[in-house]
Amino acid sequence: MKNPTTNPSSSMIRTRFAVRFLHAMKKLNKKTPAPSPYRRRFHTIRAAACASMACAVGPRKAWSRAILKKIRARTLHHYLINKSRNQQMMMIKRGNPRDEELAVGFGYGEEDDLRGLVPGGEGMGFCRLLSETAHYIKCLRAQVQVMTNVLDHYSST
Amino acid sequence: MGSEENGERVFQQRGGGSILNCPSSGMGTNSTSDKVSGMAMCSQSMFRSTNGLDPYGSNWDPIVSLSQSGSFGNSTMVTQNHEFANSHCSVVLENQTMGSSSHLVHFPSDSGLVDMMPKIPSFGSGSLSEMVSSFGQIAESGSLSNFVLKNGVGLQRASTNIADSQDKFQNSEDGILGPSPYGKRKRKEPIGASPQNAEEEQEKDPSEDTSEFPKEDDEKKQKSEQNIALNSRSRQAVKQAKDNSIGAEPSKENYIHVRAKRGQATNSHSLAERVRRERISERMRLLQELVPGCNKITGKAMMLDEIINYVQSLQQQVEFLSMKLATVNPELNVDIDRILSKDILQLRGSNASGLGIAPGLSLSHPLPAYPQGTFNGAPGAAPPFHPLPQHLWNNELQGILQMGFDPDPSISSLGPNGLSKMEL
């Protein structure tokens, strides 16, 4: 599959993300092979995708910082709480890397919707929000491409 | 005085740039009032200068040209510009000696200019003399950037001296755009000669102005908002002189110094608002390019809707893909490494140079034995990429990748087999 964007920066992001994501997938497949509950795997994979994307981008962008912060908070939370008992709850919490989407319900207007969508978008001005959104869109697109490739490879082999 | 001198310098610079082409025409009478009025309008007229005017000499060809264009105000300004240009040109442009003070006000023996002269007296002559003296100083400063920088400031300061006469001047020079630096007039110069030099000089403005402008602006803040308006006006005048249609963004990233465009309010609040709006619209344009199918949509609200929809759809896609991935059962761990290589190959299919693996691996398919030459070429491009992922990839992965770099017969047996999957 051809990637429409071939500028070096997006390629770099794609590569970095691909590396991390595949590592995460490898780890995940070792720990919990496919036949295990799909829901859990799904959440883990989704979180891994977001985390690897955020790591690939680095702390330069506000949205990646917000994601990393959230992940670290979740990890800490995960350790602090009893796994077996609260696993399900953790799954729900952890599996929703888009808490910000909840904020959409409270915001008014498109601007707030956008803030809800872009991680870390609550505390910045509109102008900055727009540039963060642009970068976020680029990275999301790269993420989708990589994951599609991985999926294709999985399903083809 | 120093400020005026600086302002003079600025004017000169600009005038020099714009009037470089101005042929010097003999100017008739010099009157301080003329100079003053010229100063007032010089920022505007400076750029008005035209092609073909010689900057040197006491010839006020700029004025002539201006008058030819029929703009009275321009000529006045040109006079001033010429003044500036004279000193400036000599120093900066072509090392020609220019009569500094003596030629300060040279009016071509043009009827148009002559008509202007009576109106000039409204300005105080004192300020003009100051300006005149500054011209001499301008010759000393050989820095274009300084001129550019001080342009607004100089105007600002000069304006304070001439503040009283401004109104008079405005009234008297109704048809002239003259006191726009000092007043609230934004009349468009009929003569839209935009000298390239002025354009370039002005382009330098934003980059250099930012550092100095705020300081000097702050000095004058106490005066009133008019100073700010003056600043914007002066800069605007300078800008306008070049081309009124050019509503170029001031490109002041860190400061609120914005050129007020024609017909727009120039108080600080609206200027800041304008900067903000411009930034936002610039970002919106970027987003418009990113989001597919948004070329026809105009309007902030609809664009935002589109953007939100797109982001939501992308996020849903990621979720969907991760769900699918959760159900897929990977066969072997090695596959992941292959996936990585394949991903890189696919993603960077067109960017093989950035990743030396691609050509090497793709070439390995048809050839069971790695051609040495092929891979020798690849590693050349690979090294920049190679060190980066080394610490990220495990040994297995490195092994696979190194196959591209070091064709090892022992590994090659695995290579083609593994790489054959790439063709899928």
PDB file of C-alpha atoms in Angstrom, chain A residues 27-138:
ATOM      1  CA  LYS A  27       5.307  -8.731  23.772  1.00  0.00           C
ATOM      2  CA  LEU A  28       1.594  -8.930  23.856  1.00  0.00           C
ATOM      3  CA  ASN A  29       1.433 -11.998  21.726  1.00  0.00           C
ATOM      4  CA  LYS A  30       3.927 -13.666  23.948  1.00  0.00           C
ATOM      5  CA  LYS A  31       1.982 -12.895  27.045  1.00  0.00           C
ATOM      6  CA  THR A  32      -1.535 -13.369  25.863  1.00  0.00           C
ATOM      7  CA  PRO A  33      -1.832 -15.319  22.679  1.00  0.00           C
ATOM      8  CA  ALA A  34      -4.715 -14.702  20.338  1.00  0.00           C
ATOM      9  CA  PRO A  35      -7.271 -17.162  21.658  1.00  0.00           C
ATOM     10  CA  SER A  36      -7.397 -15.279  24.937  1.00  0.00           C
ATOM     11  CA  PRO A  37     -10.270 -12.845  25.502  1.00  0.00           C
ATOM     12  CA  TYR A  38     -10.396 -10.559  22.577  1.00  0.00           C
ATOM     13  CA  ARG A  39     -11.701  -7.702  24.544  1.00  0.00           C
ATOM     14  CA  ARG A  40      -8.688  -7.582  26.716  1.00  0.00           C
ATOM     15  CA  ARG A  41      -6.363  -7.870  23.809  1.00  0.00           C
ATOM     16  CA  PHE A  42      -8.269  -5.216  22.045  1.00  0.00           C
ATOM     17  CA  HIS A  43      -7.896  -2.768  24.821  1.00  0.00           C
ATOM     18  CA  THR A  44      -4.286  -3.567  25.267  1.00  0.00           C
ATOM     19  CA  ILE A  45      -3.563  -3.203  21.635  1.00  0.00           C
ATOM     20  CA  ARG A  46      -5.358   0.085  21.457  1.00  0.00           C
ATOM     21  CA  ALA A  47      -3.484   1.394  24.432  1.00  0.00           C
ATOM     22  CA  ALA A  48      -0.252   0.095  22.978  1.00  0.00           C
ATOM     23  CA  ALA A  49      -0.950   1.854  19.735  1.00  0.00           C
ATOM     24  CA  CYS A  50      -1.569   5.157  21.428  1.00  0.00           C
ATOM     25  CA  ALA A  51       1.368   4.748  23.730  1.00  0.00           C
ATOM     26  CA  SER A  52       3.783   3.833  20.997  1.00  0.00           C
ATOM     27  CA  MET A  53       2.580   6.716  18.915  1.00  0.00           C
ATOM     28  CA  ALA A  54       3.033   9.088  21.795  1.00  0.00           C
ATOM     29  CA  CYS A  55       6.495   7.730  22.480  1.00  0.00           C
ATOM     30  CA  ALA A  56       7.425   7.960  18.858  1.00  0.00           C
ATOM     31  CA  VAL A  57       6.414  11.567  18.752  1.00  0.00           C
ATOM     32  CA  GLY A  58       8.144  12.360  21.955  1.00  0.00           C
ATOM     33  CA  PRO A  59       7.362  15.034  24.483  1.00  0.00           C
ATOM     34  CA  ARG A  60       7.578  17.801  21.957  1.00  0.00           C
ATOM     35  CA  LYS A  61       3.903  18.022  21.379  1.00  0.00           C
ATOM     36  CA  ALA A  62       1.311  18.730  23.974  1.00  0.00           C
ATOM     37  CA  TRP A  63      -0.948  15.930  22.936  1.00  0.00           C
ATOM     38  CA  SER A  64       1.773  13.319  23.154  1.00  0.00           C
ATOM     39  CA  ARG A  65       2.714  14.615  26.560  1.00  0.00           C
ATOM     40  CA  ALA A  66      -0.865  14.307  27.660  1.00  0.00           C
ATOM     41  CA  ILE A  67      -1.054  10.737  26.462  1.00  0.00           C
ATOM     42  CA  LEU A  68       2.187   9.792  28.135  1.00  0.00           C
ATOM     43  CA  LYS A  69       1.060  11.363  31.333  1.00  0.00           C
ATOM     44  CA  LYS A  70      -2.149   9.481  31.202  1.00  0.00           C
ATOM     45  CA  ILE A  71      -0.411   6.223  30.529  1.00  0.00           C
ATOM     46  CA  ARG A  72       1.975   6.683  33.374  1.00  0.00           C
ATOM     47  CA  ALA A  73      -0.806   7.581  35.693  1.00  0.00           C
ATOM     48  CA  ARG A  74      -2.653   4.518  34.590  1.00  0.00           C
ATOM     49  CA  THR A  75       0.342   2.321  35.088  1.00  0.00           C
ATOM     50  CA  LEU A  76       0.794   3.624  38.568  1.00  0.00           C
ATOM     51  CA  HIS A  77      -2.840   3.188  39.218  1.00  0.00           C
ATOM     52  CA  HIS A  78      -2.626  -0.288  37.924  1.00  0.00           C
ATOM     53  CA  TYR A  79       0.060  -1.178  40.360  1.00  0.00           C
ATOM     54  CA  LEU A  80      -1.699   0.376  43.248  1.00  0.00           C
ATOM     55  CA  ILE A  81      -4.953  -1.380  42.739  1.00  0.00           C
ATOM     56  CA  ASN A  82      -5.574  -5.040  43.184  1.00  0.00           C
ATOM     57  CA  LYS A  83      -5.303  -6.623  39.833  1.00  0.00           C
ATOM     58  CA  SER A  84      -7.636  -9.501  40.091  1.00  0.00           C
ATOM     59  CA  ARG A  85     -10.434  -7.645  41.688  1.00  0.00           C
ATOM     60  CA  ASN A  86     -10.308  -4.521  39.663  1.00  0.00           C
ATOM     61  CA  GLN A  87      -9.024  -5.983  36.486  1.00  0.00           C
ATOM     62  CA  GLN A  88     -12.229  -5.408  34.725  1.00  0.00           C
ATOM     63  CA  MET A  89     -12.469  -1.878  35.908  1.00  0.00           C
ATOM     64  CA  MET A  90      -8.917  -1.261  34.983  1.00  0.00           C
ATOM     65  CA  MET A  91      -9.643  -2.646  31.623  1.00  0.00           C
ATOM     66  CA  ILE A  92     -12.361  -0.178  31.118  1.00  0.00           C
ATOM     67  CA  LYS A  93     -10.343   2.692  32.388  1.00  0.00           C
ATOM     68  CA  ARG A  94      -7.194   1.689  30.686  1.00  0.00           C
ATOM     69  CA  GLY A  95      -8.867   0.649  27.557  1.00  0.00           C
ATOM     70  CA  ASN A  96     -10.247   4.051  27.012  1.00  0.00           C
ATOM     71  CA  PRO A  97      -7.404   6.229  25.969  1.00  0.00           C
ATOM     72  CA  ARG A  98      -9.950   8.727  24.941  1.00  0.00           C
ATOM     73  CA  ASP A  99     -11.182  10.081  28.165  1.00  0.00           C
ATOM     74  CA  GLU A 100     -11.131  13.334  26.451  1.00  0.00           C
ATOM     75  CA  GLU A 101     -14.017  12.216  24.366  1.00  0.00           C
ATOM     76  CA  LEU A 102     -16.117  12.234  27.456  1.00  0.00           C
ATOM     77  CA  ALA A 103     -15.407  15.849  27.777  1.00  0.00           C
ATOM     78  CA  VAL A 104     -17.139  16.417  24.531  1.00  0.00           C
ATOM     79  CA  GLY A 105     -20.406  16.001  26.243  1.00  0.00           C
ATOM     80  CA  PHE A 106     -19.675  18.853  28.523  1.00  0.00           C
ATOM     81  CA  GLY A 107     -18.253  21.233  26.036  1.00  0.00           C
ATOM     82  CA  TYR A 108     -20.199  23.468  23.798  1.00  0.00           C
ATOM     83  CA  GLY A 109     -19.426  24.313  20.284  1.00  0.00           C
ATOM     84  CA  GLU A 110     -17.055  22.762  17.882  1.00  0.00           C
ATOM     85  CA  GLU A 111     -14.045  24.132  19.561  1.00  0.00           C
ATOM     86  CA  ASP A 112     -14.786  22.213  22.690  1.00  0.00           C
ATOM     87  CA  ASP A 113     -15.480  19.148  20.661  1.00  0.00           C
ATOM     88  CA  LEU A 114     -12.068  19.448  19.172  1.00  0.00           C
ATOM     89  CA  ARG A 115     -10.563  19.938  22.547  1.00  0.00           C
ATOM     90  CA  GLY A 116     -12.254  16.781  23.633  1.00  0.00           C
ATOM     91  CA  LEU A 117     -10.873  14.862  20.726  1.00  0.00           C
ATOM     92  CA  VAL A 118      -7.287  15.921  20.820  1.00  0.00           C
ATOM     93  CA  PRO A 119      -5.565  14.672  23.932  1.00  0.00           C
ATOM     94  CA  GLY A 120      -4.389  17.436  26.129  1.00  0.00           C
ATOM     95  CA  GLY A 121      -6.455  19.948  24.308  1.00  0.00           C
ATOM     96  CA  GLU A 122      -8.233  21.380  27.252  1.00  0.00           C
ATOM     97  CA  GLY A 123      -5.615  23.657  28.535  1.00  0.00           C
ATOM     98  CA  MET A 124      -4.424  25.478  25.503  1.00  0.00           C
ATOM     99  CA  GLY A 125      -5.513  28.357  23.404  1.00  0.00           C
ATOM    100  CA  PHE A 126      -7.399  27.924  20.208  1.00  0.00           C
ATOM    101  CA  CYS A 127      -4.473  28.795  18.054  1.00  0.00           C
ATOM    102  CA  ARG A 128      -2.257  26.233  19.669  1.00  0.00           C
ATOM    103  CA  LEU A 129      -5.064  23.745  19.606  1.00  0.00           C
ATOM    104  CA  LEU A 130      -5.188  24.030  15.863  1.00  0.00           C
ATOM    105  CA  SER A 131      -1.509  23.310  15.390  1.00  0.00           C
ATOM    106  CA  GLU A 132      -1.684  20.428  17.814  1.00  0.00           C
ATOM    107  CA  THR A 133      -4.613  19.091  15.888  1.00  0.00           C
ATOM    108  CA  ALA A 134      -2.683  19.270  12.652  1.00  0.00           C
ATOM    109  CA  HIS A 135       0.165  17.268  14.077  1.00  0.00           C
ATOM    110  CA  TYR A 136      -2.198  14.866  15.730  1.00  0.00           C
ATOM    111  CA  ILE A 137      -3.949  14.234  12.456  1.00  0.00           C
ATOM    112  CA  LYS A 138      -0.660  13.508  10.773  1.00  0.00           C
TER     113      LYS A 138
END
